[in-house]
């Protein structure tokens, strides 16, 4: 069966380093981080007291106060990012067939703050005081559901939940849907709003977070020898995918082309990556096989790069195993050094960064890289963006449960 080519035509961002595509990109290439003290609640008893918070978020132009009270923050982030992405793509939805437009928006955790707030009400005031909107506020599929309601998207609609690989898997599945002619347009991405007392405590107890509380700006330091954990972050990224045929017919501005998708599982441990790195290796190999691209043609990898001891070591190993001698020629960076770890939204925001890097010819850096680690010995584009014309990139996401997802993205060329 002939499959359709799939392109990116719009991007919407809510993040710790900017609440628009332009602000996000400007921060990335300027090496501007968004990590600071956690101001959301009292963190005096938490071991990690820092976070990548969204600043100055305003949804009032899109969501009225009554709707906002019935909508968890992760859904609000997703809606605002989707609105920007649709506008960025210049999609005239009135002239589209709603049954040919779908939506996949993922989250790793969903409405955790809603659960915490309503559980407190349950304990203090009893079950009769629980909000009738509790369940629709907390369930992860409500982001994609609300976007579909707002924009009359009647095609395939779902949410992929694979921890920190969620939105990369979502992009891959949306890519397949368009490839196989099941939709012309897919609104796809991820959203997270899990910086809550319980969410932070859970990751603190797992000893997964940085405790560089006195120096938050330098706490997220992927691949650096002195890294001590990731930093929780929040926000959303939404991408508009279209078949090339559909995009060209409406003269859309194409950002980049998705050309491959790989998905595997370590089948090893709940939270730790397989020491042999085979799952991550195979995920990259499958994406390249799907794209029909040999490893030596890849120029850049936007790494999962969490700033944890194990992830960065094992992902570096996986890249060396997958690319062999070519690994030394690859540019590899982790934009989590600036955004922090947006959990289920990480894949979408990093795929967005990768697509913009291809279009603009600028590789975003890994900031806070100062002490080389013998276990991490690749070119991590340290501290400063690199202007270079390049053609092919991968974006990796690796999640708890051993989930691996890789997207292959190519600089757009119509031929």
mmCIF file of C-alpha atoms in Angstrom:
data_model
loop_
_atom_site.group_PDB
_atom_site.id
_atom_site.type_symbol
_atom_site.label_atom_id
_atom_site.label_comp_id
_atom_site.label_asym_id
_atom_site.label_seq_id
_atom_site.Cartn_x
_atom_site.Cartn_y
_atom_site.Cartn_z
ATOM 1 C CA UNK A 1 0.000 0.000 0.000
ATOM 2 C CA UNK A 2 1.292 3.460 -0.875
ATOM 3 C CA UNK A 3 1.637 5.506 2.282
ATOM 4 C CA UNK A 4 1.284 9.263 2.482
ATOM 5 C CA UNK A 5 4.034 11.637 3.504
ATOM 6 C CA UNK A 6 3.406 13.447 6.788
ATOM 7 C CA UNK A 7 4.489 16.999 7.571
ATOM 8 C CA UNK A 8 4.408 19.406 10.517
ATOM 9 C CA UNK A 9 2.611 22.670 9.746
ATOM 10 C CA UNK A 10 1.940 24.228 13.155
ATOM 11 C CA UNK A 11 3.337 24.281 16.687
ATOM 12 C CA UNK A 12 1.875 25.581 19.958
ATOM 13 C CA UNK A 13 3.843 25.779 23.205
ATOM 14 C CA UNK A 14 3.190 26.390 26.898
ATOM 15 C CA UNK A 15 6.454 25.885 28.785
ATOM 16 C CA UNK A 16 8.768 27.080 31.558
ATOM 17 C CA UNK A 17 10.776 28.990 28.914
ATOM 18 C CA UNK A 18 7.938 30.582 26.964
ATOM 19 C CA UNK A 19 4.211 30.427 26.336
ATOM 20 C CA UNK A 20 4.415 30.628 22.550
ATOM 21 C CA UNK A 21 6.420 28.999 19.795
ATOM 22 C CA UNK A 22 8.472 32.141 19.216
ATOM 23 C CA UNK A 23 9.306 32.728 22.892
ATOM 24 C CA UNK A 24 10.150 29.049 23.376
ATOM 25 C CA UNK A 25 12.477 28.995 20.368
ATOM 26 C CA UNK A 26 14.155 32.252 21.358
ATOM 27 C CA UNK A 27 14.877 30.834 24.826
ATOM 28 C CA UNK A 28 16.206 27.565 23.403
ATOM 29 C CA UNK A 29 18.721 29.092 21.024
ATOM 30 C CA UNK A 30 19.688 31.661 23.651
ATOM 31 C CA UNK A 31 20.423 28.931 26.196
ATOM 32 C CA UNK A 32 17.899 30.406 28.613
ATOM 33 C CA UNK A 33 16.744 28.040 31.357
ATOM 34 C CA UNK A 34 13.373 28.031 33.091
ATOM 35 C CA UNK A 35 14.203 26.282 36.369
ATOM 36 C CA UNK A 36 13.687 28.143 39.641
ATOM 37 C CA UNK A 37 12.322 27.803 43.186
ATOM 38 C CA UNK A 38 9.021 25.966 43.463
ATOM 39 C CA UNK A 39 6.448 28.672 44.237
ATOM 40 C CA UNK A 40 3.296 26.558 43.952
ATOM 41 C CA UNK A 41 3.105 25.266 47.527
ATOM 42 C CA UNK A 42 5.120 24.846 50.709
ATOM 43 C CA UNK A 43 8.103 22.658 49.847
ATOM 44 C CA UNK A 44 9.894 22.939 53.197
ATOM 45 C CA UNK A 45 9.566 19.180 53.823
ATOM 46 C CA UNK A 46 10.312 18.086 50.243
ATOM 47 C CA UNK A 47 13.916 17.191 49.416
ATOM 48 C CA UNK A 48 13.672 18.853 46.001
ATOM 49 C CA UNK A 49 12.440 22.432 46.211
ATOM 50 C CA UNK A 50 12.843 23.536 42.589
ATOM 51 C CA UNK A 51 10.790 23.129 39.422
ATOM 52 C CA UNK A 52 10.216 24.226 35.850
ATOM 53 C CA UNK A 53 7.048 26.239 36.342
ATOM 54 C CA UNK A 54 4.932 27.823 33.627
ATOM 55 C CA UNK A 55 4.878 31.582 34.217
ATOM 56 C CA UNK A 56 2.103 34.082 33.473
ATOM 57 C CA UNK A 57 -0.273 31.525 31.980
ATOM 58 C CA UNK A 58 -3.533 33.112 30.840
ATOM 59 C CA UNK A 59 -6.325 31.089 29.236
ATOM 60 C CA UNK A 60 -9.072 33.700 29.618
ATOM 61 C CA UNK A 61 -9.177 34.423 25.878
ATOM 62 C CA UNK A 62 -10.191 30.811 25.297
ATOM 63 C CA UNK A 63 -11.700 29.416 28.510
ATOM 64 C CA UNK A 64 -14.211 31.352 30.618
ATOM 65 C CA UNK A 65 -14.118 31.219 34.418
ATOM 66 C CA UNK A 66 -16.961 28.689 34.661
ATOM 67 C CA UNK A 67 -15.263 26.305 32.220
ATOM 68 C CA UNK A 68 -11.914 26.775 33.961
ATOM 69 C CA UNK A 69 -13.367 25.562 37.274
ATOM 70 C CA UNK A 70 -14.369 22.345 35.510
ATOM 71 C CA UNK A 71 -11.067 21.779 33.776
ATOM 72 C CA UNK A 72 -7.779 20.583 35.278
ATOM 73 C CA UNK A 73 -4.680 22.603 34.493
ATOM 74 C CA UNK A 74 -3.246 19.990 32.133
ATOM 75 C CA UNK A 75 -6.353 20.304 29.949
ATOM 76 C CA UNK A 76 -6.153 24.101 30.013
ATOM 77 C CA UNK A 77 -2.506 23.996 28.959
ATOM 78 C CA UNK A 78 -3.384 21.619 26.119
ATOM 79 C CA UNK A 79 -6.262 23.763 24.869
ATOM 80 C CA UNK A 80 -4.223 26.957 24.750
ATOM 81 C CA UNK A 81 -1.304 25.211 23.033
ATOM 82 C CA UNK A 82 -3.699 23.621 20.527
ATOM 83 C CA UNK A 83 -5.235 26.997 19.762
ATOM 84 C CA UNK A 84 -1.790 28.440 19.023
ATOM 85 C CA UNK A 85 -0.826 25.420 16.889
ATOM 86 C CA UNK A 86 -3.987 25.640 14.777
ATOM 87 C CA UNK A 87 -3.423 29.367 14.253
ATOM 88 C CA UNK A 88 0.260 28.799 13.520
ATOM 89 C CA UNK A 89 -0.719 26.274 10.844
ATOM 90 C CA UNK A 90 -3.277 28.752 9.444
ATOM 91 C CA UNK A 91 -5.863 26.000 9.359
ATOM 92 C CA UNK A 92 -9.312 27.207 8.331
ATOM 93 C CA UNK A 93 -11.350 24.591 10.159
ATOM 94 C CA UNK A 94 -14.601 25.798 8.590
ATOM 95 C CA UNK A 95 -13.345 24.539 5.245
ATOM 96 C CA UNK A 96 -12.181 21.158 6.509
ATOM 97 C CA UNK A 97 -14.051 17.871 6.780
ATOM 98 C CA UNK A 98 -14.267 17.279 10.560
ATOM 99 C CA UNK A 99 -14.328 13.517 10.059
ATOM 100 C CA UNK A 100 -10.874 13.725 8.459
ATOM 101 C CA UNK A 101 -9.354 15.573 11.431
ATOM 102 C CA UNK A 102 -8.293 13.765 14.595
ATOM 103 C CA UNK A 103 -6.528 14.387 17.880
ATOM 104 C CA UNK A 104 -4.070 12.529 20.102
ATOM 105 C CA UNK A 105 -2.982 14.425 23.191
ATOM 106 C CA UNK A 106 -1.164 12.513 25.901
ATOM 107 C CA UNK A 107 -0.229 13.004 29.525
ATOM 108 C CA UNK A 108 1.871 10.905 31.833
ATOM 109 C CA UNK A 109 -0.118 11.688 34.982
ATOM 110 C CA UNK A 110 -3.198 13.763 34.112
ATOM 111 C CA UNK A 111 -5.291 15.571 36.702
ATOM 112 C CA UNK A 112 -3.248 14.940 39.821
ATOM 113 C CA UNK A 113 -4.018 18.304 41.433
ATOM 114 C CA UNK A 114 -7.732 17.592 40.986
ATOM 115 C CA UNK A 115 -7.328 14.249 42.761
ATOM 116 C CA UNK A 116 -5.445 15.861 45.655
ATOM 117 C CA UNK A 117 -7.928 18.705 46.096
ATOM 118 C CA UNK A 118 -10.985 16.470 45.910
ATOM 119 C CA UNK A 119 -9.497 13.857 48.211
ATOM 120 C CA UNK A 120 -8.966 16.584 50.812
ATOM 121 C CA UNK A 121 -12.651 17.536 50.466
ATOM 122 C CA UNK A 122 -13.640 13.879 50.850
ATOM 123 C CA UNK A 123 -11.713 13.551 54.104
ATOM 124 C CA UNK A 124 -12.817 16.889 55.566
ATOM 125 C CA UNK A 125 -16.411 17.229 54.297
ATOM 126 C CA UNK A 126 -17.513 13.815 53.109
ATOM 127 C CA UNK A 127 -18.440 12.199 49.775
ATOM 128 C CA UNK A 128 -21.469 14.392 49.101
ATOM 129 C CA UNK A 129 -19.225 17.411 48.672
ATOM 130 C CA UNK A 130 -17.117 15.862 45.917
ATOM 131 C CA UNK A 131 -17.383 17.689 42.595
ATOM 132 C CA UNK A 132 -19.520 15.984 39.960
ATOM 133 C CA UNK A 133 -16.738 16.946 37.552
ATOM 134 C CA UNK A 134 -14.064 15.010 39.470
ATOM 135 C CA UNK A 135 -13.771 12.145 36.998
ATOM 136 C CA UNK A 136 -13.936 14.143 33.738
ATOM 137 C CA UNK A 137 -11.443 16.610 35.205
ATOM 138 C CA UNK A 138 -8.800 14.032 36.074
ATOM 139 C CA UNK A 139 -8.897 11.495 33.235
ATOM 140 C CA UNK A 140 -6.027 11.780 30.786
ATOM 141 C CA UNK A 141 -8.102 11.503 27.604
ATOM 142 C CA UNK A 142 -9.975 14.705 28.480
ATOM 143 C CA UNK A 143 -7.267 16.877 26.888
ATOM 144 C CA UNK A 144 -7.847 15.321 23.479
ATOM 145 C CA UNK A 145 -11.594 15.207 24.143
ATOM 146 C CA UNK A 146 -11.858 18.905 24.983
ATOM 147 C CA UNK A 147 -9.732 19.913 22.002
ATOM 148 C CA UNK A 148 -12.020 17.872 19.752
ATOM 149 C CA UNK A 149 -15.100 19.529 21.272
ATOM 150 C CA UNK A 150 -13.613 23.012 20.833
ATOM 151 C CA UNK A 151 -12.564 22.496 17.229
ATOM 152 C CA UNK A 152 -15.086 19.915 15.968
ATOM 153 C CA UNK A 153 -12.500 17.211 15.308
ATOM 154 C CA UNK A 154 -14.494 14.042 14.591
ATOM 155 C CA UNK A 155 -11.722 11.776 13.356
ATOM 156 C CA UNK A 156 -9.546 9.395 15.434
ATOM 157 C CA UNK A 157 -9.300 10.644 19.002
ATOM 158 C CA UNK A 158 -7.297 9.039 21.791
ATOM 159 C CA UNK A 159 -4.630 9.496 24.440
ATOM 160 C CA UNK A 160 -1.452 7.449 24.665
ATOM 161 C CA UNK A 161 -0.126 6.925 28.191
ATOM 162 C CA UNK A 162 3.421 5.588 28.447
ATOM 163 C CA UNK A 163 4.913 7.793 31.172
ATOM 164 C CA UNK A 164 7.603 10.105 29.784
ATOM 165 C CA UNK A 165 7.358 8.541 26.316
ATOM 166 C CA UNK A 166 3.634 9.335 26.053
ATOM 167 C CA UNK A 167 3.568 12.200 23.600
ATOM 168 C CA UNK A 168 6.330 10.787 21.401
ATOM 169 C CA UNK A 169 4.237 7.642 21.046
ATOM 170 C CA UNK A 170 1.243 9.886 20.341
ATOM 171 C CA UNK A 171 3.101 11.641 17.532
ATOM 172 C CA UNK A 172 4.136 8.284 16.103
ATOM 173 C CA UNK A 173 0.600 6.919 16.179
ATOM 174 C CA UNK A 174 -0.791 10.096 14.580
ATOM 175 C CA UNK A 175 1.884 9.792 11.896
ATOM 176 C CA UNK A 176 0.696 6.246 11.178
ATOM 177 C CA UNK A 177 -2.949 7.365 10.995
ATOM 178 C CA UNK A 178 -2.167 9.965 8.333
ATOM 179 C CA UNK A 179 0.260 7.665 6.517
ATOM 180 C CA UNK A 180 -2.522 5.120 6.161
ATOM 181 C CA UNK A 181 -5.069 7.691 4.947
ATOM 182 C CA UNK A 182 -7.310 7.462 8.026
ATOM 183 C CA UNK A 183 -7.128 11.243 8.503
ATOM 184 C CA UNK A 184 -5.778 14.315 6.701
ATOM 185 C CA UNK A 185 -4.980 16.368 9.812
ATOM 186 C CA UNK A 186 -4.008 15.318 13.335
ATOM 187 C CA UNK A 187 -3.703 17.632 16.333
ATOM 188 C CA UNK A 188 -1.144 15.835 18.472
ATOM 189 C CA UNK A 189 1.023 16.435 21.520
ATOM 190 C CA UNK A 190 1.208 16.236 25.283
ATOM 191 C CA UNK A 191 0.353 18.180 28.419
ATOM 192 C CA UNK A 192 1.332 17.919 32.067
ATOM 193 C CA UNK A 193 0.412 19.737 35.288
ATOM 194 C CA UNK A 194 1.835 17.442 37.956
ATOM 195 C CA UNK A 195 3.935 19.787 40.091
ATOM 196 C CA UNK A 196 1.784 19.123 43.142
ATOM 197 C CA UNK A 197 2.592 18.211 46.757
ATOM 198 C CA UNK A 198 1.903 14.540 46.079
ATOM 199 C CA UNK A 199 3.563 14.427 42.663
ATOM 200 C CA UNK A 200 6.714 16.096 43.935
ATOM 201 C CA UNK A 201 6.800 13.900 47.053
ATOM 202 C CA UNK A 202 6.519 10.759 44.951
ATOM 203 C CA UNK A 203 9.498 11.630 42.781
ATOM 204 C CA UNK A 204 11.440 12.830 45.843
ATOM 205 C CA UNK A 205 10.855 9.504 47.561
ATOM 206 C CA UNK A 206 12.055 7.727 44.431
ATOM 207 C CA UNK A 207 15.254 9.827 44.661
ATOM 208 C CA UNK A 208 14.825 10.794 41.037
ATOM 209 C CA UNK A 209 15.005 14.585 41.470
ATOM 210 C CA UNK A 210 17.841 17.046 41.726
ATOM 211 C CA UNK A 211 18.413 18.519 45.180
ATOM 212 C CA UNK A 212 20.577 21.367 43.931
ATOM 213 C CA UNK A 213 18.094 23.675 45.658
ATOM 214 C CA UNK A 214 20.558 26.497 46.260
ATOM 215 C CA UNK A 215 21.406 26.735 42.553
ATOM 216 C CA UNK A 216 18.253 25.968 40.544
ATOM 217 C CA UNK A 217 19.482 27.613 37.343
ATOM 218 C CA UNK A 218 22.239 25.001 37.072
ATOM 219 C CA UNK A 219 20.337 22.021 38.469
ATOM 220 C CA UNK A 220 19.301 20.483 35.153
ATOM 221 C CA UNK A 221 22.641 19.378 33.704
ATOM 222 C CA UNK A 222 22.211 16.403 31.369
ATOM 223 C CA UNK A 223 25.319 14.361 30.600
ATOM 224 C CA UNK A 224 27.390 16.389 33.061
ATOM 225 C CA UNK A 225 29.339 14.342 35.604
ATOM 226 C CA UNK A 226 27.828 16.341 38.499
ATOM 227 C CA UNK A 227 24.176 15.736 37.530
ATOM 228 C CA UNK A 228 22.058 14.546 40.436
ATOM 229 C CA UNK A 229 18.525 14.080 39.089
ATOM 230 C CA UNK A 230 15.847 15.590 36.913
ATOM 231 C CA UNK A 231 13.694 18.636 37.599
ATOM 232 C CA UNK A 232 9.908 18.354 37.437
ATOM 233 C CA UNK A 233 8.371 20.685 34.887
ATOM 234 C CA UNK A 234 4.964 21.421 33.428
ATOM 235 C CA UNK A 235 3.366 22.699 30.258
ATOM 236 C CA UNK A 236 2.121 21.509 26.885
ATOM 237 C CA UNK A 237 3.231 21.198 23.290
ATOM 238 C CA UNK A 238 0.842 20.620 20.397
ATOM 239 C CA UNK A 239 1.862 19.884 16.816
ATOM 240 C CA UNK A 240 -0.292 19.950 13.691
ATOM 241 C CA UNK A 241 0.415 17.008 11.399
ATOM 242 C CA UNK A 242 -0.961 16.855 7.873
ATOM 243 C CA UNK A 243 -0.549 14.690 4.838
ATOM 244 C CA UNK A 244 1.801 16.420 2.424
ATOM 245 C CA UNK A 245 -0.945 16.376 -0.193
ATOM 246 C CA UNK A 246 -3.321 18.217 2.127
ATOM 247 C CA UNK A 247 -0.682 20.737 3.225
ATOM 248 C CA UNK A 248 0.357 21.566 -0.334
ATOM 249 C CA UNK A 249 -3.262 21.909 -1.477
ATOM 250 C CA UNK A 250 -3.782 24.745 0.991
ATOM 251 C CA UNK A 251 -0.291 26.220 0.483
ATOM 252 C CA UNK A 252 0.721 25.617 4.109
ATOM 253 C CA UNK A 253 4.082 26.669 5.519
ATOM 254 C CA UNK A 254 5.786 23.362 6.281
ATOM 255 C CA UNK A 255 8.096 23.208 9.297
ATOM 256 C CA UNK A 256 9.554 19.711 8.766
ATOM 257 C CA UNK A 257 8.612 16.194 7.700
ATOM 258 C CA UNK A 258 8.155 13.147 9.939
ATOM 259 C CA UNK A 259 9.692 10.173 8.175
ATOM 260 C CA UNK A 260 10.015 7.388 10.755
ATOM 261 C CA UNK A 261 8.779 6.007 14.060
ATOM 262 C CA UNK A 262 10.177 3.330 16.357
ATOM 263 C CA UNK A 263 8.660 1.932 19.558
ATOM 264 C CA UNK A 264 10.025 -0.760 21.878
ATOM 265 C CA UNK A 265 10.072 -1.851 25.509
ATOM 266 C CA UNK A 266 13.014 -2.771 27.728
ATOM 267 C CA UNK A 267 10.887 -5.340 29.603
ATOM 268 C CA UNK A 268 13.414 -4.979 32.394
ATOM 269 C CA UNK A 269 12.407 -2.795 35.381
ATOM 270 C CA UNK A 270 9.707 -0.362 36.518
ATOM 271 C CA UNK A 271 11.962 2.676 36.579
ATOM 272 C CA UNK A 272 15.549 1.757 35.662
ATOM 273 C CA UNK A 273 16.672 1.443 32.037
ATOM 274 C CA UNK A 274 18.079 -1.846 30.776
ATOM 275 C CA UNK A 275 21.860 -1.679 31.392
ATOM 276 C CA UNK A 276 22.417 -3.212 27.962
ATOM 277 C CA UNK A 277 20.395 -0.385 26.365
ATOM 278 C CA UNK A 278 18.914 -2.782 23.823
ATOM 279 C CA UNK A 279 15.401 -1.322 23.915
ATOM 280 C CA UNK A 280 16.590 2.218 23.239
ATOM 281 C CA UNK A 281 18.948 0.979 20.511
ATOM 282 C CA UNK A 282 16.172 -0.927 18.773
ATOM 283 C CA UNK A 283 13.790 2.036 19.001
ATOM 284 C CA UNK A 284 16.270 4.201 17.072
ATOM 285 C CA UNK A 285 16.986 1.390 14.608
ATOM 286 C CA UNK A 286 13.276 0.890 13.924
ATOM 287 C CA UNK A 287 12.712 4.605 13.322
ATOM 288 C CA UNK A 288 15.565 4.646 10.803
ATOM 289 C CA UNK A 289 14.367 1.453 9.120
ATOM 290 C CA UNK A 290 10.888 2.936 8.864
ATOM 291 C CA UNK A 291 12.343 6.074 7.299
ATOM 292 C CA UNK A 292 14.628 4.160 4.933
ATOM 293 C CA UNK A 293 17.600 6.118 6.279
ATOM 294 C CA UNK A 294 21.020 4.698 7.077
ATOM 295 C CA UNK A 295 22.506 5.657 10.465
ATOM 296 C CA UNK A 296 25.348 7.630 8.881
ATOM 297 C CA UNK A 297 22.861 10.097 7.384
ATOM 298 C CA UNK A 298 21.612 11.288 10.793
ATOM 299 C CA UNK A 299 23.033 14.642 11.900
ATOM 300 C CA UNK A 300 21.387 15.355 15.269
ATOM 301 C CA UNK A 301 19.603 13.632 18.134
ATOM 302 C CA UNK A 302 17.397 15.471 20.601
ATOM 303 C CA UNK A 303 18.080 13.129 23.498
ATOM 304 C CA UNK A 304 15.744 12.152 26.292
ATOM 305 C CA UNK A 305 18.614 13.428 28.448
ATOM 306 C CA UNK A 306 16.938 13.717 31.841
ATOM 307 C CA UNK A 307 19.980 14.667 33.972
ATOM 308 C CA UNK A 308 19.758 11.450 35.998
ATOM 309 C CA UNK A 309 22.767 9.229 36.557
ATOM 310 C CA UNK A 310 21.372 6.175 34.800
ATOM 311 C CA UNK A 311 19.375 7.700 31.934
ATOM 312 C CA UNK A 312 22.201 9.795 30.522
ATOM 313 C CA UNK A 313 24.745 7.001 30.794
ATOM 314 C CA UNK A 314 22.481 4.373 29.193
ATOM 315 C CA UNK A 315 21.144 6.676 26.472
ATOM 316 C CA UNK A 316 24.714 7.622 25.527
ATOM 317 C CA UNK A 317 25.541 3.926 25.373
ATOM 318 C CA UNK A 318 22.477 3.281 23.207
ATOM 319 C CA UNK A 319 23.494 5.988 20.737
ATOM 320 C CA UNK A 320 27.004 4.519 20.468
ATOM 321 C CA UNK A 321 25.616 1.015 19.913
ATOM 322 C CA UNK A 322 23.067 2.174 17.334
ATOM 323 C CA UNK A 323 25.405 4.450 15.375
ATOM 324 C CA UNK A 324 28.799 2.814 15.983
ATOM 325 C CA UNK A 325 31.616 4.983 14.562
ATOM 326 C CA UNK A 326 29.156 7.601 13.334
ATOM 327 C CA UNK A 327 28.143 8.333 16.952
ATOM 328 C CA UNK A 328 31.238 10.533 17.342
ATOM 329 C CA UNK A 329 30.053 12.694 14.447
ATOM 330 C CA UNK A 330 26.536 13.172 15.796
ATOM 331 C CA UNK A 331 25.359 16.322 17.525
ATOM 332 C CA UNK A 332 23.337 15.359 20.612
ATOM 333 C CA UNK A 333 21.606 17.783 22.951
ATOM 334 C CA UNK A 334 19.072 17.734 25.740
ATOM 335 C CA UNK A 335 16.612 20.618 25.787
ATOM 336 C CA UNK A 336 15.554 19.401 29.244
ATOM 337 C CA UNK A 337 18.592 21.329 30.433
ATOM 338 C CA UNK A 338 16.418 24.405 29.820
ATOM 339 C CA UNK A 339 12.814 23.231 30.169
ATOM 340 C CA UNK A 340 13.221 20.630 32.899
ATOM 341 C CA UNK A 341 11.360 17.350 32.483
ATOM 342 C CA UNK A 342 7.785 17.896 31.325
ATOM 343 C CA UNK A 343 6.978 14.185 31.799
ATOM 344 C CA UNK A 344 4.189 13.181 29.400
ATOM 345 C CA UNK A 345 4.611 16.414 27.428
ATOM 346 C CA UNK A 346 8.381 15.982 27.032
ATOM 347 C CA UNK A 347 8.262 14.091 23.732
ATOM 348 C CA UNK A 348 6.048 16.662 22.056
ATOM 349 C CA UNK A 349 8.033 19.688 23.168
ATOM 350 C CA UNK A 350 11.283 18.009 22.144
ATOM 351 C CA UNK A 351 9.924 16.965 18.750
ATOM 352 C CA UNK A 352 8.849 20.603 18.332
ATOM 353 C CA UNK A 353 12.364 21.769 19.181
ATOM 354 C CA UNK A 354 13.832 19.266 16.720
ATOM 355 C CA UNK A 355 11.527 20.341 13.889
ATOM 356 C CA UNK A 356 12.307 24.019 14.492
ATOM 357 C CA UNK A 357 16.031 23.240 14.615
ATOM 358 C CA UNK A 358 15.801 21.614 11.180
ATOM 359 C CA UNK A 359 13.849 24.512 9.710
ATOM 360 C CA UNK A 360 16.055 27.239 11.198
ATOM 361 C CA UNK A 361 19.410 25.469 10.878
ATOM 362 C CA UNK A 362 20.275 25.930 14.551
ATOM 363 C CA UNK A 363 20.962 23.159 17.073
ATOM 364 C CA UNK A 364 19.786 24.050 20.599
ATOM 365 C CA UNK A 365 22.461 23.479 23.239
ATOM 366 C CA UNK A 366 22.750 21.370 26.359
ATOM 367 C CA UNK A 367 23.260 24.098 28.941
ATOM 368 C CA UNK A 368 24.976 23.650 32.325
ATOM 369 C CA UNK A 369 27.469 21.239 30.802
ATOM 370 C CA UNK A 370 30.792 21.849 32.556
ATOM 371 C CA UNK A 371 32.287 18.600 33.891
ATOM 372 C CA UNK A 372 32.698 15.820 31.307
ATOM 373 C CA UNK A 373 31.626 12.328 32.305
ATOM 374 C CA UNK A 374 33.665 9.396 30.915
ATOM 375 C CA UNK A 375 30.390 7.457 30.555
ATOM 376 C CA UNK A 376 28.923 10.270 28.443
ATOM 377 C CA UNK A 377 31.488 11.019 25.766
ATOM 378 C CA UNK A 378 29.532 12.358 22.775
ATOM 379 C CA UNK A 379 29.156 15.846 21.312
ATOM 380 C CA UNK A 380 26.389 17.282 23.512
ATOM 381 C CA UNK A 381 26.476 20.766 21.889
ATOM 382 C CA UNK A 382 27.587 22.260 25.204
ATOM 383 C CA UNK A 383 26.218 25.577 26.432
ATOM 384 C CA UNK A 384 25.841 27.426 23.123
ATOM 385 C CA UNK A 385 23.528 26.882 20.171
ATOM 386 C CA UNK A 386 25.227 25.786 16.985
ATOM 387 C CA UNK A 387 24.309 27.228 13.595
ATOM 388 C CA UNK A 388 24.548 24.430 11.043
ATOM 389 C CA UNK A 389 22.545 23.406 8.005
ATOM 390 C CA UNK A 390 21.476 19.800 8.558
ATOM 391 C CA UNK A 391 18.878 17.413 7.188
ATOM 392 C CA UNK A 392 17.944 14.496 9.449
ATOM 393 C CA UNK A 393 17.325 14.226 13.190
ATOM 394 C CA UNK A 394 15.922 11.844 15.775
ATOM 395 C CA UNK A 395 13.964 12.718 18.898
ATOM 396 C CA UNK A 396 14.105 10.138 21.699
ATOM 397 C CA UNK A 397 11.730 9.579 24.618
ATOM 398 C CA UNK A 398 12.240 6.916 27.277
ATOM 399 C CA UNK A 399 9.644 6.281 29.982
ATOM 400 C CA UNK A 400 9.125 4.433 33.266
ATOM 401 C CA UNK A 401 7.971 0.915 32.486
ATOM 402 C CA UNK A 402 10.737 0.580 29.916
ATOM 403 C CA UNK A 403 8.861 2.395 27.138
ATOM 404 C CA UNK A 404 10.994 3.743 24.289
ATOM 405 C CA UNK A 405 9.842 5.923 21.385
ATOM 406 C CA UNK A 406 11.880 7.522 18.610
ATOM 407 C CA UNK A 407 10.677 9.905 15.923
ATOM 408 C CA UNK A 408 12.741 10.536 12.784
ATOM 409 C CA UNK A 409 12.309 14.054 11.420
ATOM 410 C CA UNK A 410 13.680 15.437 8.166
ATOM 411 C CA UNK A 411 14.198 18.903 6.762
ATOM 412 C CA UNK A 412 11.355 19.386 4.329
ATOM 413 C CA UNK A 413 12.022 18.994 0.643
ATOM 414 C CA UNK A 414 9.018 18.665 -1.649
ATOM 415 C CA UNK A 415 10.713 16.165 -3.983
#
